[in-house]
Amino acid sequence: MKLQKNFSVAVILAIIVALGALSYFTYQPILKNLNLGLDLRGGLHVVLEAQEKEGQKISADTINKAVGILRNRVDKLGVSEPLIYPQGERRVVVELAGIDDPEEAVNIIKNTAELEFWDESGKVLVTGKHLKEAQARAGSEGQGFEVAIDFDKEGAKLFADATTANVNKPLMIVIDGKVISAPTVSGPITDGSARITGNFTAKEAENLAVLLRSGALPVSFKILEKRTVGPTLGSDSLSKSVKAGIAGLIAILIFMLGYYRLPGFIADISIVLYSILVLGTMTLFGAVLTLPGIAAFVLSIGMAVDANIIIYERIKEELRWGKTLKAAIEAGFNRAFWTIFDANLTTLIAAFVLLYFGSGPIKGFAVTLSIGIIASMLVVLTFTRYLLVLSADLTKNHKLYGV
């Protein structure tokens, strides 16, 4: 009997020490690698709506192509982990976290970037679909910057025909219907190379080159919603949320310890493991933590504690009916299992519905809640149960179990 007690004490202490070490060594990596959402890091949220023109039907394929091109543009801006996704039948949502110049990003995103070369009469001679490369560089005449472009084989032939037919005439360079410049053609250009000039600054030339390299959008978009969250506001929101979360967590730990005593202490240990599991899983799978996600995290802690309370109340009932401590623990878990399972399953179904139909912060909430529910089930039904069974070897005093 004494040997069993010593063994249980040693195992419980080893678990506590291991959990403390796990918390210590994972704390910084989790904080460093956890992806924070737009509302916590600051950034730009834009909703674009496709504009239908006469004879142009907007389909799911059109929107998907636009998403691909927008992603290409954003990647070239150097923004890490952008969120770009379709919303409904004709909308695209773009979320860029941690960008320095939101207005510049908006300008690059919304432009269609349709490049055309017109003759004097406005006839389109060559279009950007034959473009092979576009690079910004210092102006060849020593003034400003320009964009050097190269056409593919078919484009090179069309451009050669266009310049041959317009020697000593202006050839207008048009982007999105706006004439950028109209240089006079001095002679046929047959090598498939051209320059777009227009007194650009270095940044303007680079942005234009990015747009041209990314390709023209298959449809024009208008900005339906634009929301900018400053880095300071995001940091402030994060700080307040973390403080609220810690305060709530401490209150729960004190309540569980004071009301349920020894099982409450075990529940507190389980919550620590639960928190590491949830945040570690989010970090591992690259999930994004948003303000609603923090709310979901706190909510799932409450659900995990609720599961403990259901079990502990069942155990207290079994003890009052005269069962031994270990028999009461087994019976308590068996009787509480389906109640906990049903409650978590229904919440998990609701979370999946939000995940499927929701977007942005709603998805963040659903992802965090789903991970939290699964983690709480695992921790409560395995880890907490094992510790409770071990604790039954430490004392038979029912008062320590709140009876």
Short mmCIF file of C-alpha atoms in Angstrom, two decimals:
data_model
loop_
_atom_site.label_atom_id
_atom_site.label_comp_id
_atom_site.label_asym_id
_atom_site.label_seq_id
_atom_site.Cartn_x
_atom_site.Cartn_y
_atom_site.Cartn_z
CA MET A 1 0.00 0.00 0.00
CA LYS A 2 2.78 2.39 1.02
CA LEU A 3 4.76 1.35 -2.03
CA GLN A 4 1.80 2.18 -4.26
CA LYS A 5 1.42 5.57 -2.55
CA ASN A 6 5.10 6.38 -3.03
CA PHE A 7 4.90 5.35 -6.66
CA SER A 8 1.86 7.59 -7.26
CA VAL A 9 3.55 10.52 -5.52
CA ALA A 10 6.67 10.04 -7.67
CA VAL A 11 4.65 9.85 -10.89
CA ILE A 12 2.57 12.94 -10.05
CA LEU A 13 5.69 14.93 -9.15
CA ALA A 14 7.42 13.75 -12.35
CA ILE A 15 4.41 14.86 -14.40
CA ILE A 16 4.33 18.26 -12.72
CA VAL A 17 8.08 18.76 -13.28
CA ALA A 18 7.80 17.59 -16.92
CA LEU A 19 4.85 19.91 -17.51
CA GLY A 20 6.75 22.81 -15.96
CA ALA A 21 9.74 22.09 -18.21
CA LEU A 22 7.46 21.78 -21.24
CA SER A 23 5.88 25.14 -20.44
CA TYR A 24 9.27 26.78 -19.95
CA PHE A 25 10.82 25.47 -23.17
CA THR A 26 7.77 25.94 -25.43
CA TYR A 27 6.68 29.36 -24.16
CA GLN A 28 9.05 31.44 -26.27
CA PRO A 29 8.90 29.33 -29.48
CA ILE A 30 5.09 29.41 -29.42
CA LEU A 31 4.98 33.17 -28.88
CA LYS A 32 7.60 33.74 -31.57
CA ASN A 33 6.02 31.51 -34.23
CA LEU A 34 2.31 31.99 -33.57
CA ASN A 35 0.71 33.79 -36.51
CA LEU A 36 -1.20 36.85 -35.39
CA GLY A 37 -4.14 38.07 -37.40
CA LEU A 38 -4.76 41.47 -38.89
CA ASP A 39 -6.55 42.77 -35.80
CA LEU A 40 -3.57 41.92 -33.58
CA ARG A 41 -0.64 42.84 -35.87
CA GLY A 42 -2.18 45.70 -37.78
CA GLY A 43 -2.56 45.76 -41.55
CA LEU A 44 -5.04 46.08 -44.37
CA HIS A 45 -8.41 44.42 -45.04
CA VAL A 46 -9.90 45.03 -48.48
CA VAL A 47 -13.05 43.59 -50.05
CA LEU A 48 -13.07 43.84 -53.87
CA GLU A 49 -16.15 43.34 -56.03
CA ALA A 50 -15.86 42.32 -59.68
CA GLN A 51 -17.52 44.70 -62.15
CA GLU A 52 -19.41 43.03 -64.97
CA LYS A 53 -19.15 44.62 -68.38
CA GLU A 54 -21.38 44.11 -71.36
CA GLY A 55 -20.64 40.75 -72.95
CA GLN A 56 -18.41 39.71 -70.04
CA LYS A 57 -19.82 37.10 -67.68
CA ILE A 58 -18.24 36.74 -64.25
CA SER A 59 -17.88 33.09 -63.26
CA ALA A 60 -16.21 31.21 -60.44
CA ASP A 61 -13.30 30.57 -62.80
CA THR A 62 -12.92 34.33 -63.39
CA ILE A 63 -12.76 35.00 -59.64
CA ASN A 64 -10.30 32.14 -59.07
CA LYS A 65 -8.01 33.49 -61.81
CA ALA A 66 -8.19 36.94 -60.23
CA VAL A 67 -7.27 35.47 -56.83
CA GLY A 68 -4.22 33.81 -58.38
CA ILE A 69 -3.07 37.06 -60.02
CA LEU A 70 -3.70 39.08 -56.85
CA ARG A 71 -1.70 36.55 -54.84
CA ASN A 72 1.14 36.86 -57.34
CA ARG A 73 1.10 40.65 -56.98
CA VAL A 74 1.02 40.53 -53.19
CA ASP A 75 3.87 38.00 -53.12
CA LYS A 76 5.96 40.41 -55.17
CA LEU A 77 5.24 43.13 -52.59
CA GLY A 78 7.09 40.96 -50.07
CA VAL A 79 4.11 40.61 -47.73
CA SER A 80 4.36 37.44 -45.66
CA GLU A 81 1.38 35.11 -45.22
CA PRO A 82 -1.30 37.17 -46.99
CA LEU A 83 -4.89 35.98 -46.91
CA ILE A 84 -6.60 36.21 -50.30
CA TYR A 85 -9.81 34.30 -50.84
CA PRO A 86 -13.09 34.48 -52.80
CA GLN A 87 -16.21 35.59 -50.98
CA GLY A 88 -19.52 34.80 -52.60
CA GLU A 89 -19.84 34.81 -56.39
CA ARG A 90 -18.03 38.02 -57.30
CA ARG A 91 -16.01 39.24 -54.35
CA VAL A 92 -12.42 38.77 -53.28
CA VAL A 93 -11.11 39.49 -49.78
CA VAL A 94 -7.48 40.55 -49.35
CA GLU A 95 -5.90 40.72 -45.88
CA LEU A 96 -2.33 41.91 -45.55
CA ALA A 97 -0.82 41.98 -42.07
CA GLY A 98 2.13 44.12 -41.03
CA ILE A 99 2.45 46.28 -44.18
CA ASP A 100 4.03 49.74 -43.95
CA ASP A 101 2.09 51.54 -46.68
CA PRO A 102 -1.54 50.34 -46.98
CA GLU A 103 -2.47 52.92 -49.66
CA GLU A 104 0.31 51.80 -51.97
CA ALA A 105 -0.77 48.19 -51.49
CA VAL A 106 -4.36 49.09 -52.36
CA ASN A 107 -3.27 50.83 -55.55
CA ILE A 108 -1.32 47.79 -56.66
CA ILE A 109 -4.11 45.39 -55.79
CA LYS A 110 -7.03 47.16 -57.43
CA ASN A 111 -5.41 48.08 -60.76
CA THR A 112 -6.39 45.84 -63.63
CA ALA A 113 -2.96 46.41 -65.26
CA GLU A 114 -4.15 45.87 -68.82
CA LEU A 115 -1.31 46.99 -71.08
CA GLU A 116 -2.03 47.97 -74.69
CA PHE A 117 -0.22 49.73 -77.53
CA TRP A 118 -2.45 51.94 -79.68
CA ASP A 119 -1.87 53.66 -82.99
CA GLU A 120 -2.97 57.24 -83.68
CA SER A 121 -6.54 56.17 -84.40
CA GLY A 122 -6.82 54.28 -81.09
CA LYS A 123 -6.59 50.83 -82.68
CA VAL A 124 -5.10 48.22 -80.38
CA LEU A 125 -1.97 46.77 -82.00
CA VAL A 126 -0.36 44.75 -79.19
CA THR A 127 -1.61 43.77 -75.71
CA GLY A 128 0.07 42.78 -72.47
CA LYS A 129 -0.96 39.13 -72.79
CA HIS A 130 2.16 38.63 -74.94
CA LEU A 131 4.40 40.12 -72.24
CA LYS A 132 7.29 37.89 -71.15
CA GLU A 133 9.18 40.14 -68.70
CA ALA A 134 8.99 43.61 -67.19
CA GLN A 135 11.77 45.27 -65.16
CA ALA A 136 12.12 48.75 -63.68
CA ARG A 137 15.37 50.56 -64.43
CA ALA A 138 16.88 54.04 -64.57
CA GLY A 139 15.79 56.03 -67.62
CA SER A 140 17.99 55.40 -70.65
CA GLU A 141 18.11 59.15 -71.28
CA GLY A 142 19.27 59.87 -67.74
CA GLN A 143 15.91 61.18 -66.55
CA GLY A 144 13.60 59.41 -64.14
CA PHE A 145 12.84 55.72 -64.36
CA GLU A 146 11.25 53.50 -66.97
CA VAL A 147 10.04 49.94 -67.36
CA ALA A 148 11.78 47.68 -69.84
CA ILE A 149 9.52 44.98 -71.30
CA ASP A 150 10.10 41.93 -73.47
CA PHE A 151 7.44 40.19 -75.55
CA ASP A 152 7.11 36.51 -76.33
CA LYS A 153 7.55 35.27 -79.90
CA GLU A 154 4.04 36.16 -81.04
CA GLY A 155 4.14 39.50 -79.23
CA ALA A 156 7.51 40.32 -80.78
CA LYS A 157 6.06 39.78 -84.26
CA LEU A 158 2.98 41.92 -83.49
CA PHE A 159 5.18 44.67 -82.03
CA ALA A 160 7.47 44.55 -85.07
CA ASP A 161 4.44 44.92 -87.35
CA ALA A 162 3.10 47.78 -85.19
CA THR A 163 6.37 49.74 -85.21
CA THR A 164 6.95 49.07 -88.91
CA ALA A 165 3.52 50.47 -89.77
CA ASN A 166 3.94 53.54 -87.57
CA VAL A 167 7.44 54.84 -88.34
CA ASN A 168 7.63 58.58 -87.53
CA LYS A 169 4.24 58.35 -85.87
CA PRO A 170 3.35 58.19 -82.14
CA LEU A 171 2.67 54.80 -80.63
CA MET A 172 0.58 55.23 -77.50
CA ILE A 173 1.36 53.14 -74.44
CA VAL A 174 -1.92 52.62 -72.55
CA ILE A 175 -2.48 51.03 -69.15
CA ASP A 176 -6.05 50.46 -67.96
CA GLY A 177 -7.33 52.83 -70.65
CA LYS A 178 -4.99 55.66 -69.61
CA VAL A 179 -2.32 56.88 -72.02
CA ILE A 180 0.99 56.73 -70.14
CA SER A 181 3.17 58.04 -72.95
CA ALA A 182 3.15 58.36 -76.73
CA PRO A 183 6.72 58.11 -78.07
CA THR A 184 7.34 58.57 -81.78
CA VAL A 185 8.54 55.43 -83.53
CA SER A 186 11.88 56.14 -85.16
CA GLY A 187 12.14 52.77 -86.86
CA PRO A 188 10.89 49.18 -86.78
CA ILE A 189 11.66 47.30 -83.53
CA THR A 190 11.99 43.64 -84.32
CA ASP A 191 13.74 42.21 -81.24
CA GLY A 192 10.57 42.10 -79.08
CA SER A 193 11.87 44.66 -76.57
CA ALA A 194 10.33 48.01 -75.66
CA ARG A 195 10.37 50.70 -72.97
CA ILE A 196 7.50 52.24 -71.06
CA THR A 197 8.44 55.81 -70.21
CA GLY A 198 6.42 58.39 -68.34
CA ASN A 199 8.62 60.32 -65.89
CA PHE A 200 8.23 57.61 -63.28
CA THR A 201 9.88 57.66 -59.88
CA ALA A 202 11.84 54.56 -58.91
CA LYS A 203 8.93 53.30 -56.76
CA GLU A 204 6.32 53.98 -59.45
CA ALA A 205 8.39 52.16 -62.06
CA GLU A 206 8.90 49.19 -59.73
CA ASN A 207 5.18 49.00 -58.88
CA LEU A 208 4.26 49.14 -62.57
CA ALA A 209 6.76 46.39 -63.35
CA VAL A 210 5.21 44.26 -60.58
CA LEU A 211 1.74 44.78 -62.04
CA LEU A 212 2.84 43.90 -65.56
CA ARG A 213 4.81 40.84 -64.46
CA SER A 214 1.78 39.58 -62.49
CA GLY A 215 -0.47 39.87 -65.51
CA ALA A 216 -3.73 41.72 -66.06
CA LEU A 217 -6.75 40.88 -63.96
CA PRO A 218 -9.46 39.08 -65.97
CA VAL A 219 -12.03 41.56 -64.69
CA SER A 220 -11.98 45.02 -63.15
CA PHE A 221 -12.70 45.40 -59.44
CA LYS A 222 -14.04 48.18 -57.28
CA ILE A 223 -13.23 48.52 -53.61
CA LEU A 224 -16.30 47.63 -51.58
CA GLU A 225 -14.67 47.87 -48.17
CA LYS A 226 -11.28 49.04 -46.99
CA ARG A 227 -10.21 48.79 -43.36
CA THR A 228 -6.80 49.64 -41.98
CA VAL A 229 -5.70 48.54 -38.52
CA GLY A 230 -2.66 50.42 -37.25
CA PRO A 231 0.20 48.44 -35.67
CA THR A 232 -0.25 50.36 -32.41
CA LEU A 233 -3.96 49.57 -32.25
CA GLY A 234 -3.26 45.92 -33.02
CA SER A 235 -0.58 45.75 -30.34
CA ASP A 236 -2.90 47.47 -27.86
CA SER A 237 -5.69 44.99 -28.65
CA LEU A 238 -3.30 42.09 -28.16
CA SER A 239 -2.03 43.46 -24.85
CA LYS A 240 -5.55 43.99 -23.48
CA SER A 241 -6.71 40.58 -24.70
CA VAL A 242 -3.73 38.82 -23.11
CA LYS A 243 -4.34 40.65 -19.81
CA ALA A 244 -8.04 39.74 -19.87
CA GLY A 245 -7.19 36.13 -20.70
CA ILE A 246 -4.62 35.84 -17.88
CA ALA A 247 -7.02 37.45 -15.37
CA GLY A 248 -9.80 35.05 -16.38
CA LEU A 249 -7.47 32.07 -16.25
CA ILE A 250 -6.20 32.95 -12.76
CA ALA A 251 -9.79 33.38 -11.52
CA ILE A 252 -10.70 29.91 -12.88
CA LEU A 253 -7.61 28.31 -11.32
CA ILE A 254 -8.37 29.85 -7.90
CA PHE A 255 -12.03 28.82 -8.07
CA MET A 256 -11.25 25.23 -9.02
CA LEU A 257 -8.62 24.93 -6.30
CA GLY A 258 -10.82 26.48 -3.62
CA TYR A 259 -14.06 24.67 -4.45
CA TYR A 260 -12.87 21.24 -5.59
CA ARG A 261 -9.56 21.12 -3.66
CA LEU A 262 -7.44 18.14 -4.78
CA PRO A 263 -9.39 17.48 -8.01
CA GLY A 264 -9.37 21.25 -8.56
CA PHE A 265 -5.57 21.23 -8.32
CA ILE A 266 -5.49 18.44 -10.92
CA ALA A 267 -7.84 20.44 -13.15
CA ASP A 268 -5.46 23.40 -12.89
CA ILE A 269 -2.55 21.21 -14.00
CA SER A 270 -4.68 19.92 -16.88
CA ILE A 271 -5.50 23.46 -18.00
CA VAL A 272 -1.79 24.23 -18.30
CA LEU A 273 -1.30 21.17 -20.54
CA TYR A 274 -4.45 22.07 -22.45
CA SER A 275 -3.19 25.62 -23.13
CA ILE A 276 0.15 24.32 -24.41
CA LEU A 277 -1.63 21.81 -26.67
CA VAL A 278 -3.98 24.39 -28.20
CA LEU A 279 -1.39 27.11 -28.81
CA GLY A 280 1.23 24.56 -29.89
CA THR A 281 -1.17 22.98 -32.40
CA MET A 282 -2.06 26.40 -33.82
CA THR A 283 1.62 27.22 -34.20
CA LEU A 284 2.43 23.84 -35.74
CA PHE A 285 -0.31 24.06 -38.36
CA GLY A 286 0.19 27.77 -39.05
CA ALA A 287 -3.29 28.77 -37.81
CA VAL A 288 -3.84 32.50 -37.39
CA LEU A 289 -4.76 33.86 -33.96
CA THR A 290 -7.20 36.75 -34.14
CA LEU A 291 -9.15 38.70 -31.50
CA PRO A 292 -12.18 36.39 -31.99
CA GLY A 293 -9.68 33.52 -31.82
CA ILE A 294 -8.60 34.67 -28.35
CA ALA A 295 -12.27 34.76 -27.36
CA ALA A 296 -12.63 31.20 -28.69
CA PHE A 297 -9.55 30.13 -26.72
CA VAL A 298 -10.96 31.54 -23.48
CA LEU A 299 -14.34 29.98 -24.29
CA SER A 300 -12.78 26.57 -24.87
CA ILE A 301 -10.94 26.84 -21.52
CA GLY A 302 -14.32 27.41 -19.95
CA MET A 303 -15.66 24.32 -21.73
CA ALA A 304 -12.69 22.27 -20.52
CA VAL A 305 -13.29 23.44 -16.94
CA ASP A 306 -17.00 22.71 -17.38
CA ALA A 307 -16.17 19.12 -18.32
CA ASN A 308 -14.08 18.82 -15.16
CA ILE A 309 -16.91 20.18 -13.05
CA ILE A 310 -19.40 17.66 -14.52
CA ILE A 311 -17.01 14.82 -13.71
CA TYR A 312 -16.19 16.06 -10.21
CA GLU A 313 -19.85 16.49 -9.30
CA ARG A 314 -20.52 12.91 -10.45
CA ILE A 315 -17.60 11.71 -8.32
CA LYS A 316 -18.98 13.54 -5.29
CA GLU A 317 -22.36 11.89 -5.80
CA GLU A 318 -20.75 8.47 -6.01
CA LEU A 319 -18.77 9.13 -2.82
CA ARG A 320 -21.94 10.18 -0.97
CA TRP A 321 -23.52 6.90 -2.05
CA GLY A 322 -20.71 5.09 -0.25
CA LYS A 323 -18.43 3.98 -3.04
CA THR A 324 -14.67 3.79 -2.58
CA LEU A 325 -12.59 6.64 -4.02
CA LYS A 326 -11.29 4.75 -7.05
CA ALA A 327 -14.72 3.25 -7.78
CA ALA A 328 -16.25 6.74 -7.51
CA ILE A 329 -13.68 8.17 -9.94
CA GLU A 330 -14.33 5.41 -12.50
CA ALA A 331 -18.09 5.74 -12.12
CA GLY A 332 -17.87 9.54 -12.28
CA PHE A 333 -15.99 9.47 -15.59
CA ASN A 334 -18.27 6.78 -17.05
CA ARG A 335 -21.44 8.65 -16.12
CA ALA A 336 -20.13 12.03 -17.29
CA PHE A 337 -18.63 10.81 -20.58
CA TRP A 338 -21.68 11.01 -22.83
CA THR A 339 -22.79 14.33 -21.38
CA ILE A 340 -19.37 15.82 -22.12
CA PHE A 341 -19.14 14.10 -25.50
CA ASP A 342 -22.58 15.30 -26.66
CA ALA A 343 -21.97 18.89 -25.51
CA ASN A 344 -18.57 19.08 -27.23
CA LEU A 345 -19.80 17.35 -30.39
CA THR A 346 -22.65 19.80 -30.91
CA THR A 347 -20.30 22.75 -30.35
CA LEU A 348 -17.78 21.18 -32.74
CA ILE A 349 -20.47 20.84 -35.43
CA ALA A 350 -21.35 24.51 -34.98
CA ALA A 351 -17.64 25.40 -35.25
CA PHE A 352 -17.31 23.42 -38.51
CA VAL A 353 -20.33 25.24 -39.95
CA LEU A 354 -18.69 28.57 -39.09
CA LEU A 355 -15.43 27.32 -40.58
CA TYR A 356 -17.10 26.31 -43.85
CA PHE A 357 -19.33 29.34 -44.38
CA GLY A 358 -17.42 32.00 -42.46
CA SER A 359 -14.47 34.10 -43.47
CA GLY A 360 -11.67 36.13 -41.87
CA PRO A 361 -12.20 36.60 -38.10
CA ILE A 362 -15.14 34.15 -38.08
CA LYS A 363 -12.89 31.42 -39.47
CA GLY A 364 -10.23 32.33 -36.91
CA PHE A 365 -12.80 31.90 -34.16
CA ALA A 366 -13.97 28.56 -35.57
CA VAL A 367 -10.44 27.18 -36.00
CA THR A 368 -9.38 28.06 -32.45
CA LEU A 369 -12.64 26.75 -31.01
CA SER A 370 -12.34 23.45 -32.93
CA ILE A 371 -8.77 22.88 -31.78
CA GLY A 372 -9.76 23.82 -28.23
CA ILE A 373 -12.70 21.40 -28.11
CA ILE A 374 -10.67 18.44 -29.39
CA ALA A 375 -7.77 19.26 -27.03
CA SER A 376 -10.09 19.60 -24.02
CA MET A 377 -11.70 16.22 -24.72
CA LEU A 378 -8.30 14.55 -24.98
CA VAL A 379 -6.89 16.18 -21.84
CA VAL A 380 -9.95 15.71 -19.64
CA LEU A 381 -10.67 12.10 -20.60
CA THR A 382 -7.07 10.86 -20.50
CA PHE A 383 -4.63 13.11 -18.63
CA THR A 384 -7.04 14.33 -15.92
CA ARG A 385 -8.44 10.84 -15.45
CA TYR A 386 -4.96 9.33 -15.01
CA LEU A 387 -3.96 11.97 -12.44
CA LEU A 388 -7.19 11.49 -10.50
CA VAL A 389 -6.67 7.74 -10.31
CA LEU A 390 -3.12 8.32 -9.07
CA SER A 391 -4.35 10.88 -6.53
CA ALA A 392 -6.66 8.24 -5.04
CA ASP A 393 -3.53 6.54 -3.69
CA LEU A 394 -2.43 9.68 -1.85
CA THR A 395 -5.37 10.12 0.54
CA LYS A 396 -8.76 8.66 1.30
CA ASN A 397 -10.03 11.86 2.90
CA HIS A 398 -13.24 12.69 1.07
CA LYS A 399 -13.13 16.30 2.26
CA LEU A 400 -10.21 16.85 -0.11
CA TYR A 401 -12.62 15.97 -2.91
CA GLY A 402 -15.13 18.59 -1.85
CA VAL A 403 -17.52 16.14 -0.14
#
